[in-house]
Rosetta silent file (secondary structure, phi, psi, omega in degrees, C-alpha in Angstrom):
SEQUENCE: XXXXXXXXXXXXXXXXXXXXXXXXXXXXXXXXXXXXXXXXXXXXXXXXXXXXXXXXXXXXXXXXXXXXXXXXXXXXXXXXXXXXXXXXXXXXXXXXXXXXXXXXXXXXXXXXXXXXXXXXXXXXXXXXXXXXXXXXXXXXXXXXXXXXXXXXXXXXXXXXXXXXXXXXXXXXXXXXXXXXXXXXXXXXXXXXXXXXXXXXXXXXXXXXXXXXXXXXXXXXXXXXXXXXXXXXXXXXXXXXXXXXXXXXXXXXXXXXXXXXXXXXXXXXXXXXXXXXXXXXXXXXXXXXXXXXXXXXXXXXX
SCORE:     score description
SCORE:     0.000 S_00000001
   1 L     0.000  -48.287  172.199   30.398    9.377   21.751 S_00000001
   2 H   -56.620  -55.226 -152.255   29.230    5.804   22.835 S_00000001
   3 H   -81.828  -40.891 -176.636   25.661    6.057   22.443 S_00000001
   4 H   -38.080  -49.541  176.843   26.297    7.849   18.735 S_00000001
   5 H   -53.163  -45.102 -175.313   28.549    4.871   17.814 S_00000001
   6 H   -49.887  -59.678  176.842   25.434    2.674   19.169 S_00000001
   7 H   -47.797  -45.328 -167.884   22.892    4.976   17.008 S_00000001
   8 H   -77.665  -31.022 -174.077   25.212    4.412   13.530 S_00000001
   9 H   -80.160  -29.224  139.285   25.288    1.044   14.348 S_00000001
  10 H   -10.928  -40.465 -151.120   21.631    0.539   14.587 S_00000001
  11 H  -120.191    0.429 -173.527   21.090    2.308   11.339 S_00000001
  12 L   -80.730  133.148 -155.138   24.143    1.076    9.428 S_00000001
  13 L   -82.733   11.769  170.334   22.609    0.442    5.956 S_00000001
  14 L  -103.423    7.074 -175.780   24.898   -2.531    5.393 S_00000001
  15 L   -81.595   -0.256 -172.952   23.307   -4.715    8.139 S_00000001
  16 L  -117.904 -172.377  178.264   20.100   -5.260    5.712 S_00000001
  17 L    62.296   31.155  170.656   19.415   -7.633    2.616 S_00000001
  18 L   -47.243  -36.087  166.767   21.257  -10.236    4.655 S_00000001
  19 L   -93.653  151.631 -165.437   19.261  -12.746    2.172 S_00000001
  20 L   -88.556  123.890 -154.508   19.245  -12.684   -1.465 S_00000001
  21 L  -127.882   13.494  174.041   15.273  -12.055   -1.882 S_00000001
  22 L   -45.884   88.145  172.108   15.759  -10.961   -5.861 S_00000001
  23 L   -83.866  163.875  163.256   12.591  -12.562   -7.453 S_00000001
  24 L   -99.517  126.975 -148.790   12.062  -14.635  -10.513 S_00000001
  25 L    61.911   29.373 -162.125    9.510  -14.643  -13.125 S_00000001
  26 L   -61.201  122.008  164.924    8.041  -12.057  -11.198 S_00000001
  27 H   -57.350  -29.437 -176.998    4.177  -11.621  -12.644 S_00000001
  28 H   -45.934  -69.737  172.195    4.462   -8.292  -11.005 S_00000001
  29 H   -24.658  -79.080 -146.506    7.287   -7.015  -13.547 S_00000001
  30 H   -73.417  -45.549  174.088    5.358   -7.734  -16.682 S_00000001
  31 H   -70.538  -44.022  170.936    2.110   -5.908  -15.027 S_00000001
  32 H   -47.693  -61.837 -174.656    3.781   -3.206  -13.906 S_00000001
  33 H   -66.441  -15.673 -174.290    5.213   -1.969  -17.403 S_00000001
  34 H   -81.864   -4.506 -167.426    1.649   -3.079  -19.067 S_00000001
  35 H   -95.513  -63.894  162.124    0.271   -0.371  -16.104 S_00000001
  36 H     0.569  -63.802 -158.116    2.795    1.746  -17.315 S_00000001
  37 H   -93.628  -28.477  153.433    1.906    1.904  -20.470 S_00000001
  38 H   -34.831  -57.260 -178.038   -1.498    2.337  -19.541 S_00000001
  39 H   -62.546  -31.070  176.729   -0.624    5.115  -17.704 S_00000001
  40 H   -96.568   -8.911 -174.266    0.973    7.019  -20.306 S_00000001
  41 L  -137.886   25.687 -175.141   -1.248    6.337  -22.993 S_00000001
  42 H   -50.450  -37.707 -160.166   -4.920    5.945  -21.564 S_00000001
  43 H   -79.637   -5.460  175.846   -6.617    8.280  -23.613 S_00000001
  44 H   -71.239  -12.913 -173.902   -5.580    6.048  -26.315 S_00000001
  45 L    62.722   29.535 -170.409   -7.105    3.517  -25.186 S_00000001
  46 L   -57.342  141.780 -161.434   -4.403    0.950  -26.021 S_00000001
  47 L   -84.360  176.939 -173.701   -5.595   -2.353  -27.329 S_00000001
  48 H   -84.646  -10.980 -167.275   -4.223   -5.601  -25.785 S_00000001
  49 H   -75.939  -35.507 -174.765   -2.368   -6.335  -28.795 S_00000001
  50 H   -77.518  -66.233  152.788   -0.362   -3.088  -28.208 S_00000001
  51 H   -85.329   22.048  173.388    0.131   -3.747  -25.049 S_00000001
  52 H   -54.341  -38.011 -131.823    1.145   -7.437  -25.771 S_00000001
  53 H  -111.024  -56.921 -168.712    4.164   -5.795  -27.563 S_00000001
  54 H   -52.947  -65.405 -150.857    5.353   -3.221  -24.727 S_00000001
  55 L  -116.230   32.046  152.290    6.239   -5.979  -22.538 S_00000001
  56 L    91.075   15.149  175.020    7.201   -8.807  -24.716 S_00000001
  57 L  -124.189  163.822 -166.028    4.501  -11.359  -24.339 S_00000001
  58 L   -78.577  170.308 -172.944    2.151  -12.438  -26.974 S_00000001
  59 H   -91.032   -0.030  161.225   -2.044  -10.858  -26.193 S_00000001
  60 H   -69.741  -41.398 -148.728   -3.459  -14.974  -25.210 S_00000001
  61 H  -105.681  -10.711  152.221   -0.442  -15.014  -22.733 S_00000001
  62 H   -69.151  -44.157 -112.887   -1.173  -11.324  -21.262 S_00000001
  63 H  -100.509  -48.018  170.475   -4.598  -11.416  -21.270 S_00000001
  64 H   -59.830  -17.146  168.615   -4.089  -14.826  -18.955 S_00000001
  65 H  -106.055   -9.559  175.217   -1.594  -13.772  -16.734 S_00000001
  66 H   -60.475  -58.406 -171.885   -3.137  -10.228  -16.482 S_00000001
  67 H   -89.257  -24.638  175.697   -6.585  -11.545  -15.358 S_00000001
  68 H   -70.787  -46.352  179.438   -4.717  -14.639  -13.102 S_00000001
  69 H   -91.380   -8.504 -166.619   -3.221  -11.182  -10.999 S_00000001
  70 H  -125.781  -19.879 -161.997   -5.215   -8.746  -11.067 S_00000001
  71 L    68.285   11.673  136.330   -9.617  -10.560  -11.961 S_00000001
  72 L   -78.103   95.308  150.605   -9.356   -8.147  -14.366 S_00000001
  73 L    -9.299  149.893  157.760   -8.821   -8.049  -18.147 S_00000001
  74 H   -62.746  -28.165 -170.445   -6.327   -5.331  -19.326 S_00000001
  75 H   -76.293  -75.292  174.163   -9.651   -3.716  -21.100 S_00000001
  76 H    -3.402  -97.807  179.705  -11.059   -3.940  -17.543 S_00000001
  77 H  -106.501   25.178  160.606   -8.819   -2.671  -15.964 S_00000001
  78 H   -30.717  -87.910  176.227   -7.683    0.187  -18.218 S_00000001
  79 H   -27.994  -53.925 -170.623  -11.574    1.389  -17.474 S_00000001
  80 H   -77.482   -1.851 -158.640  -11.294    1.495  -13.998 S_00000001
  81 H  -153.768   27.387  167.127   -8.512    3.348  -13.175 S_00000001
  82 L   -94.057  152.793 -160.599   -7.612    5.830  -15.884 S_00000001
  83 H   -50.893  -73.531 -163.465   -7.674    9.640  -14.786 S_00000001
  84 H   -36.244  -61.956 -170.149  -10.876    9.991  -17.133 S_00000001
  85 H   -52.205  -45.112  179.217  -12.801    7.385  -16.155 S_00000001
  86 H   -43.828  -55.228 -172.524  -11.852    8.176  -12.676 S_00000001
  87 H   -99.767   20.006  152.243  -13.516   11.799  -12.545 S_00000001
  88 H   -83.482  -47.912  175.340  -16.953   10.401  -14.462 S_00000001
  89 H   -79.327   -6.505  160.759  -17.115    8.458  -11.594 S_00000001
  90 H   -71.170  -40.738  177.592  -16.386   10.936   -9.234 S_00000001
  91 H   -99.262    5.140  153.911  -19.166   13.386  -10.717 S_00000001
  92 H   -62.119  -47.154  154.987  -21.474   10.420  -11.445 S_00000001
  93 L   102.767   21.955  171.799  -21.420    9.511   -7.607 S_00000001
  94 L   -46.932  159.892  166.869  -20.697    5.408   -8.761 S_00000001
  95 H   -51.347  -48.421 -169.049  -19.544    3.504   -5.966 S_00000001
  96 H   -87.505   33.591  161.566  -15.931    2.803   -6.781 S_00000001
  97 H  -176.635   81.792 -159.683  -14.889    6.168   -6.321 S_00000001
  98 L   -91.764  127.948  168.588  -17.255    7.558   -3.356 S_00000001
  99 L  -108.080   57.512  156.857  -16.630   10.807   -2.241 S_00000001
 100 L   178.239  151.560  173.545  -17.942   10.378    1.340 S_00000001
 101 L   -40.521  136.485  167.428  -17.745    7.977    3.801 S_00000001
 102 L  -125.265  114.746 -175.573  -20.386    5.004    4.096 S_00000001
 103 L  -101.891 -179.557  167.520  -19.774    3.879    7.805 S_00000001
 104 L    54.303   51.955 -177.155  -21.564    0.376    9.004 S_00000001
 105 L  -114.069  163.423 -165.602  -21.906   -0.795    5.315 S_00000001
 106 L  -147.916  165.738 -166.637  -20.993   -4.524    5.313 S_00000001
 107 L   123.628  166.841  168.268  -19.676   -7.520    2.695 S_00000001
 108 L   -40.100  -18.692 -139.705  -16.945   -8.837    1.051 S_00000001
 109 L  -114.177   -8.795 -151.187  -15.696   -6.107   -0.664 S_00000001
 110 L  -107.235  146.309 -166.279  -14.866   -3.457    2.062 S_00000001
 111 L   -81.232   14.543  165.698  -11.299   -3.599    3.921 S_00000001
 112 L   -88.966   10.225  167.484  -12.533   -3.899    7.492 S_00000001
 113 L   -74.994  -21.927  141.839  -13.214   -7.301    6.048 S_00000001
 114 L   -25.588  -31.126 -137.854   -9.636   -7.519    6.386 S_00000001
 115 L     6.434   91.692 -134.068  -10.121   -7.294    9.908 S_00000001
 116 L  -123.903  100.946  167.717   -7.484   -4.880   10.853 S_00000001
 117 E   -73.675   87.556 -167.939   -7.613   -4.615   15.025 S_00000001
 118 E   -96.558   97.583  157.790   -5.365   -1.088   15.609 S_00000001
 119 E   -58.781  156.539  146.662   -3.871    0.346   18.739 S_00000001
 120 E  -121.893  153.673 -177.604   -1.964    3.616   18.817 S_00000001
 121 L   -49.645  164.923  143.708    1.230    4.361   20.232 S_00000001
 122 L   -74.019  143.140  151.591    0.862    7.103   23.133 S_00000001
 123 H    10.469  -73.994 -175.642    2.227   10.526   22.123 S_00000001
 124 H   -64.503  -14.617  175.006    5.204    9.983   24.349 S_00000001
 125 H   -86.840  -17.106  169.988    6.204    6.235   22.593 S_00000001
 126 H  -117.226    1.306  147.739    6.243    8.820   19.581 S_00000001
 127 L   -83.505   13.165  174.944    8.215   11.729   20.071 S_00000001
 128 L   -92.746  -18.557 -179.158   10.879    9.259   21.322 S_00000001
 129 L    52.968   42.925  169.642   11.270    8.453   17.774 S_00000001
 130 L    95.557    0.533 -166.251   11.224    4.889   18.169 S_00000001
 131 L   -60.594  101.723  169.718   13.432    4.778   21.697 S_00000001
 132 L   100.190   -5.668  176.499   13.209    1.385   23.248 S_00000001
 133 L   -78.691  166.058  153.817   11.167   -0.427   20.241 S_00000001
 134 E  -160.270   92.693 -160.586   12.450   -2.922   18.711 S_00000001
 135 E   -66.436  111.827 -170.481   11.366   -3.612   14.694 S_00000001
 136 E  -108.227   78.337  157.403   11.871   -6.835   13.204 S_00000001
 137 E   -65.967  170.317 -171.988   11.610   -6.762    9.119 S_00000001
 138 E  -175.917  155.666  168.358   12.129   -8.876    5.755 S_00000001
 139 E  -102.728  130.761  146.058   11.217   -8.310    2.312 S_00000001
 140 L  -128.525  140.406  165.907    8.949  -10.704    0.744 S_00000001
 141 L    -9.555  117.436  156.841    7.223  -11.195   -2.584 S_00000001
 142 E  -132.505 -164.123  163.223    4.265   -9.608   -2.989 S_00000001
 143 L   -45.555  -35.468 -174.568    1.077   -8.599   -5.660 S_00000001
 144 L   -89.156  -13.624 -157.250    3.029   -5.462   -5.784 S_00000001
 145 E   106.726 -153.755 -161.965    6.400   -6.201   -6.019 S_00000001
 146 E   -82.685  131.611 -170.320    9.062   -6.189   -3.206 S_00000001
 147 E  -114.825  112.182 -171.381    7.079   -5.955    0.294 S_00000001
 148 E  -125.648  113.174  175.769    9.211   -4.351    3.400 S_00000001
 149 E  -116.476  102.778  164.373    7.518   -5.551    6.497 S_00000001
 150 E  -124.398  155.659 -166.136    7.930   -4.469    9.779 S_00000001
 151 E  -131.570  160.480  174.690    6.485   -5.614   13.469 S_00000001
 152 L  -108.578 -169.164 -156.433    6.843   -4.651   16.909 S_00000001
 153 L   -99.521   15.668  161.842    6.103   -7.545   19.466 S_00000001
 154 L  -114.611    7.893  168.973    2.496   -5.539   19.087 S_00000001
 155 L   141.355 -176.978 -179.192    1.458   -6.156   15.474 S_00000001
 156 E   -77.531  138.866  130.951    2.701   -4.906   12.167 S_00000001
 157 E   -85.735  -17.689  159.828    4.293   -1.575   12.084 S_00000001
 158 E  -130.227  160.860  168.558    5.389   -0.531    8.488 S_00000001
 159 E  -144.150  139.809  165.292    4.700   -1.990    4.980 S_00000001
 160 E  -130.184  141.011  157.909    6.646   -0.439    2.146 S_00000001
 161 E  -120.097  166.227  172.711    6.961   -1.544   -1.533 S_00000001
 162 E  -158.563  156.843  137.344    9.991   -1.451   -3.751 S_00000001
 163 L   -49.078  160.876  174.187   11.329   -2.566   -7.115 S_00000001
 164 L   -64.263  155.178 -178.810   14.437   -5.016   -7.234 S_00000001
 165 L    73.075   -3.970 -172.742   17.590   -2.909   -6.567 S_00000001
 166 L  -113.794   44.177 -173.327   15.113   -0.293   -4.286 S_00000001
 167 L  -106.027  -79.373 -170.581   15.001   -2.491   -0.994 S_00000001
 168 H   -30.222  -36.455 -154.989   18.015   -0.053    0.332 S_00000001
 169 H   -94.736  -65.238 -164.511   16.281    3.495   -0.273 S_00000001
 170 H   -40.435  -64.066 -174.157   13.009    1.819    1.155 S_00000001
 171 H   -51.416  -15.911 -159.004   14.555    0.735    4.488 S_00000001
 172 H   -89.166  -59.641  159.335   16.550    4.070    4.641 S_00000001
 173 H   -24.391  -38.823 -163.741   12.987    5.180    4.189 S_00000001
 174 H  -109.762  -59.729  171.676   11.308    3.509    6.595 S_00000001
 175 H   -89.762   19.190  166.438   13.404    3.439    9.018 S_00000001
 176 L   -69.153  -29.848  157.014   14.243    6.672    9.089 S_00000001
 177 L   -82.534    8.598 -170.656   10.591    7.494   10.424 S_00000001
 178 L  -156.300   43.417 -169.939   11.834    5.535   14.052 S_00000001
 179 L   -61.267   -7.207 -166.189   15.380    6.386   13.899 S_00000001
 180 L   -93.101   13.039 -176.322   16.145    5.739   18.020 S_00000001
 181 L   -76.342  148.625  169.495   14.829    2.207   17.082 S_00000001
 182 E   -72.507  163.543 -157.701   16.664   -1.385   17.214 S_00000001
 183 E  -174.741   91.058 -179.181   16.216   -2.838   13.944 S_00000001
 184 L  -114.360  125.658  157.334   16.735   -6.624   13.176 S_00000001
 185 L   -43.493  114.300  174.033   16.635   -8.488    9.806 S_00000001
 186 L  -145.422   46.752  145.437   14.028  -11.359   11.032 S_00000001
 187 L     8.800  -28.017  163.768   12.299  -12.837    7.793 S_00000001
 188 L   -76.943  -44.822  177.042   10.440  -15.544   10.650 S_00000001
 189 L  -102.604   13.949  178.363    8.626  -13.049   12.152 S_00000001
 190 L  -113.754   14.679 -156.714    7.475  -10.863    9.344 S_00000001
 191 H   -95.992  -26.343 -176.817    6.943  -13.885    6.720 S_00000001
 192 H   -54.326  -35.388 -168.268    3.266  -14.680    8.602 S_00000001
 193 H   -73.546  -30.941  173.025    2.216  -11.478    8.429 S_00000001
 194 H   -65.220  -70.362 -169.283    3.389  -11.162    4.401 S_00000001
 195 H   -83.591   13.828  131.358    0.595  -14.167    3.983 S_00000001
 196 H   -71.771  -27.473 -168.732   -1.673  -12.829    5.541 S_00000001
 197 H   -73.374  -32.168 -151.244   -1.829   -9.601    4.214 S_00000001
 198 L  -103.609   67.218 -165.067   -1.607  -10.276    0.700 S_00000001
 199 L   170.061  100.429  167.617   -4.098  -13.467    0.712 S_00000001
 200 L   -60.381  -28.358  154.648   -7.666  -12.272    0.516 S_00000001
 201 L   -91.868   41.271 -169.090   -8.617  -16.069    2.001 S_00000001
 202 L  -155.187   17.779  177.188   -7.018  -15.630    5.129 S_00000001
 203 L  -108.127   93.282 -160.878   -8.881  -12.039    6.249 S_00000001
 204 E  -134.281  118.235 -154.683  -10.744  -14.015    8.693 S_00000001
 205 L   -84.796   -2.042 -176.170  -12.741  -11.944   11.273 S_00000001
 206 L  -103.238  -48.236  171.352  -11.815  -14.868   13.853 S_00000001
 207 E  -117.396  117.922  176.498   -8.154  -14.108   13.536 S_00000001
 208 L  -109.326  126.667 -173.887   -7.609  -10.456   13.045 S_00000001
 209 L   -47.320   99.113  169.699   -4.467   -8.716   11.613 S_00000001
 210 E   -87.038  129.019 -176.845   -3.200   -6.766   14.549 S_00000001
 211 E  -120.916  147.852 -148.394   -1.484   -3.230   13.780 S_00000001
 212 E  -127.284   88.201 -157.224    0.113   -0.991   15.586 S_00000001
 213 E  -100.346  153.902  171.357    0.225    2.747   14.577 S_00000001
 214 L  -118.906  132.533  179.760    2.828    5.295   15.398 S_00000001
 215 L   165.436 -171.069  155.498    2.363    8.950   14.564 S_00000001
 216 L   -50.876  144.365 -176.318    0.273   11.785   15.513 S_00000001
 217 H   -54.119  -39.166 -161.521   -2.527   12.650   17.053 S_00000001
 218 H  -110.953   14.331  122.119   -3.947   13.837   13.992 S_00000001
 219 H   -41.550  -61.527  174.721   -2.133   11.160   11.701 S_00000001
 220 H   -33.590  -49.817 -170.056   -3.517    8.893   13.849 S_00000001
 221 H   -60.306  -35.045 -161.782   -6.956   10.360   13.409 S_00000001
 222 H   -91.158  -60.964  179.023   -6.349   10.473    9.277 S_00000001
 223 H   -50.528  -56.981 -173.577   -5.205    6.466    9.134 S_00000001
 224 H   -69.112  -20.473  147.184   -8.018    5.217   11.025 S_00000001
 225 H   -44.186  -57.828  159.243  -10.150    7.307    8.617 S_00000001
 226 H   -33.953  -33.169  154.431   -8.653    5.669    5.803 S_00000001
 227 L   -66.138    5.683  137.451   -9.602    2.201    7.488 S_00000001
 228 L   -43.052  -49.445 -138.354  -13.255    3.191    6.776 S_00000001
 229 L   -91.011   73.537 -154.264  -12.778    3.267    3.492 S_00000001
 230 L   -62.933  149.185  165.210  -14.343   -0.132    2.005 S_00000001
 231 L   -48.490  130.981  174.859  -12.405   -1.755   -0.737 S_00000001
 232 L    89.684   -0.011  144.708  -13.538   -0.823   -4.647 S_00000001
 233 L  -122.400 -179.464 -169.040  -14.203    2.955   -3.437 S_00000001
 234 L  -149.064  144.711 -161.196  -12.159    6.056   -2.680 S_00000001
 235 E  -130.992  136.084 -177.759  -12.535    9.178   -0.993 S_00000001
 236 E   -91.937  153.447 -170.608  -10.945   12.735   -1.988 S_00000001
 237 H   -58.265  -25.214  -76.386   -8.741   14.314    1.002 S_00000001
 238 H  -159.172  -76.074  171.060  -11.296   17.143    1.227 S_00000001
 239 H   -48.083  -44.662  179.021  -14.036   14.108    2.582 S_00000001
 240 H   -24.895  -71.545 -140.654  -11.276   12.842    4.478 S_00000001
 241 H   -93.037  -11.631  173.222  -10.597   15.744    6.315 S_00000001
 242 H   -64.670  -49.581  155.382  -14.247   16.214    6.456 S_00000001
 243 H   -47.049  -48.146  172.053  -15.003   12.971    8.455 S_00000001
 244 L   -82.929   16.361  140.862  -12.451   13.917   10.939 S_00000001
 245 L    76.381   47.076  179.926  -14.196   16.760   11.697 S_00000001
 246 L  -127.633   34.576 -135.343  -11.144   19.210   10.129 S_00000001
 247 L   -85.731   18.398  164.841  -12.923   20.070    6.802 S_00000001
 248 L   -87.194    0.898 -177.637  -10.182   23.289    6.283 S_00000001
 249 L  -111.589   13.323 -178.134   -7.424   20.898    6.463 S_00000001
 250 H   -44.407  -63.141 -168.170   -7.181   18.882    2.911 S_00000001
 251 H   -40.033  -50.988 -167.351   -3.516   19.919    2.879 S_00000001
 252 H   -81.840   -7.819 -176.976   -2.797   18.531    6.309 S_00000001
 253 H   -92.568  -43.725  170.147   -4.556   15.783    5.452 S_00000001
 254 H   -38.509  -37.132  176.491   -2.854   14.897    2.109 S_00000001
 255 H   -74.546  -34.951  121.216    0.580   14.841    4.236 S_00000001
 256 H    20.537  -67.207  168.556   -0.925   12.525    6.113 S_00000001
 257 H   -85.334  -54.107 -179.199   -2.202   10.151    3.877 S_00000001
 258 L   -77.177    2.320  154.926    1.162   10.437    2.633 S_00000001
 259 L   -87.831  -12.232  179.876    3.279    9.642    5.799 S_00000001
 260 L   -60.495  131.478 -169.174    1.362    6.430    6.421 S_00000001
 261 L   -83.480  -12.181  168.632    3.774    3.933    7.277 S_00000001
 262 E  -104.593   60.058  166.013    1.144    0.652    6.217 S_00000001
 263 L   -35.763  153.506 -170.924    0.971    0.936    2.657 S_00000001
 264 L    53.655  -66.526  165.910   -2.170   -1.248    1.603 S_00000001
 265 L   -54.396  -45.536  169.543   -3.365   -2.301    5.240 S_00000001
 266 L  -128.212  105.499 -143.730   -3.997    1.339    5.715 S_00000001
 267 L   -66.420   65.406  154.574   -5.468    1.995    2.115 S_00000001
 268 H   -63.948  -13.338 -176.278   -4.079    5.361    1.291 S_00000001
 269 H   -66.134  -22.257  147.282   -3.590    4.576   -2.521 S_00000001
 270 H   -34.173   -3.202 -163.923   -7.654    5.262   -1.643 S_00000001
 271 E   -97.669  139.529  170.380   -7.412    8.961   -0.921 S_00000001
 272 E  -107.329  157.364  146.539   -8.238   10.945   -4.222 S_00000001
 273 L   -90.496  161.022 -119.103   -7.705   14.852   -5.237 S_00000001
 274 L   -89.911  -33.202 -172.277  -10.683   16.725   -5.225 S_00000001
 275 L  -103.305   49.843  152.552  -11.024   16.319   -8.975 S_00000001
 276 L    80.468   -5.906 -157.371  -11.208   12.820   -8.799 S_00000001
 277 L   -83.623  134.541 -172.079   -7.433   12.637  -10.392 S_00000001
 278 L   -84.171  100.414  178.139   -5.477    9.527   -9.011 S_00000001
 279 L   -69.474  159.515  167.401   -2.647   11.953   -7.456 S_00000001
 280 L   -15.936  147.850 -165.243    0.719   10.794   -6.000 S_00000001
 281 L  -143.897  109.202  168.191    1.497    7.468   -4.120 S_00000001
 282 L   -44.003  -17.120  167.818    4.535    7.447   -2.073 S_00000001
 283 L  -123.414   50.528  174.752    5.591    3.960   -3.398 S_00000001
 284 L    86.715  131.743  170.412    4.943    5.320   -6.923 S_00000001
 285 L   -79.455   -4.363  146.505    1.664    6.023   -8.901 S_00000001
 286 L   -86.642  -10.117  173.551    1.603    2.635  -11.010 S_00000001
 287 H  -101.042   11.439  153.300    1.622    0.673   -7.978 S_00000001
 288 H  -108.533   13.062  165.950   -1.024    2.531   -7.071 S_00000001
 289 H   -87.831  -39.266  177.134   -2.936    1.905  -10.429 S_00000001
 290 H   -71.582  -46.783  164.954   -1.944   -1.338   -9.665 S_00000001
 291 H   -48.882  -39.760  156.911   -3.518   -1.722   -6.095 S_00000001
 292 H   -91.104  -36.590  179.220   -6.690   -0.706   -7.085 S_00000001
 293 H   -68.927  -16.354  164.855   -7.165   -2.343   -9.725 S_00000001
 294 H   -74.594  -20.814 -177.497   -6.124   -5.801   -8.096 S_00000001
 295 H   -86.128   -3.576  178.819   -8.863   -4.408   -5.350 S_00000001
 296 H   -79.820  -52.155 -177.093  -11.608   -3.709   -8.289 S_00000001
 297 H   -31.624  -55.543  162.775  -10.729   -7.594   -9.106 S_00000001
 298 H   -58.808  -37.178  151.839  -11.572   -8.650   -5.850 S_00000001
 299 L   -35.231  -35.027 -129.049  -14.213   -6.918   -5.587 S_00000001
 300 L  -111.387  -42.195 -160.567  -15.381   -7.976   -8.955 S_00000001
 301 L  -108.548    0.000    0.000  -15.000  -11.899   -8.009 S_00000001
């Protein structure tokens, strides 16, 4: 009876959003619905003027706040990341949407320039479901929208996005994958880790992001594949599971890719379906139209 009352208290969903973290002017907002609109109308090819008008700003003041978030034009990056375009470059064999692995390739562009140092849990720290951890999180701004960050006293453990009003269902979400865990609102220790992640001039091979995965052996096996995966390409689950020396397992891998608990740091919006189609994103499929295309940007500059 005691330790249940401990467990509800742990997990009671009014203990989070102690701070009001509701942003303003968010550039995100305004990109998202022009991604949107993308998304729904790509084959159209919508002009900038058209999508000046879906979200209310004139096309000089998208085209400039468009290309200030993403190094991309809207024409930009319409082209990279519509379905179509997407499977020419999958049966062309272009770079930015590689269906096999390039290991020891090196440059700016690829995300072990990130320098992402990774431990795994042991087995037994994960079938405990979180028993004895204790997970410090905050929401902060991000590129993406609302950023739900959580660390252990061994590196980050989760990244989630959300819209405003979605910070509850995320944490519910999140923490919900560690449920025997302790679980303190701490905005101090998760705000370094928010500027590092998101801040492409602070991926410094001197100080390296340390992360800390919990899952399965053969999660495990699928995320650190996914850390392979240089920035401005993509891999279909099928290579994936191919790398990892499972190539009968695209299904098992896709669940996989889709249980990762480090959105962005461990790039699954990179994993394609087999026909090149950008398939389902667990924090939505315009933020994951959106991720790559702020990662073609970078790429690009």
């Amino acid at each position: 009876m005691n330790a249940q009352m401990t467990m509800n208290t742990r997990m009671k969903p009014t203990a989070i959003l102690e701070n009001d973290i509701t942003p303003e002017g968010s550039d995100y907002d305004v990109v998202r619905r022009a991604i949107e609109k993308i998304s729904l109308d790509y084959r159209d090819q919508p002009s900038l003027e058209v999508l000046a008008e879906e979200v209310g700003e004139t096309p000089t003041g998208l085209q400039k706040l468009f290309t200030r978030w993403a190094g991309l034009s809207p024409k930009a990056f319409l082209q990279a990341v519509t379905l179509d375009h997407a499977r020419r470059l999958l049966d062309s064999g272009m770079p930015l949407l590689e269906t096999s692995f390039e290991l020891g390739m090196s440059g700016p562009g690829r995300l072990h320039d990130l320098f992402v140092t990774h431990e795994a849990m042991s087995p037994g720290d994960y079938k405990t479901r979180g028993a004895g951890l204790i997970i410090r999180y905050g929401y902060h701004i991000s590129p993406f929208g609302i950023a739900l960050i959580m660390v252990t006293d061994r590196g980050l453990a989760g990244l989630a996005f959300c819209d405003a009003d979605g910070e509850r269902a995320a944490f519910t979400d999140m923490s919900g994958r560690w449920p025997n865990a302790t679980y303190v609102e701490d905005m101090s220790a998760t705000q370094a880790y928010a500027a590092r992640v998101f801040d492409p001039t602070k991926w410094r091979a001197d100080q390296p992001l340390r992360v800390v995965m919990i899952g399965t052996d053969f999660q495990l096996r699928v995320w650190e594949a996914l850390l392979r995966i240089p920035m401005g390409r993509a891999c279909t689950y099928s290579s994936i599971a191919a790398s990892i020396g499972a190539p009968s397992a695209s299904r098992a891998v896709g669940a996989a890719v889709g249980a990762n608990p480090m959105s962005f740091v461990v790039p699954c919006h990179r994993a394609l379906g087999k026909s090149g189609a950008l398939t389902g994103y667990h924090w939505g499929l315009t933020r994951k139209r959106a991720i790559l295309g702020w990662e073609a940007g970078q790429v690009a500059s």
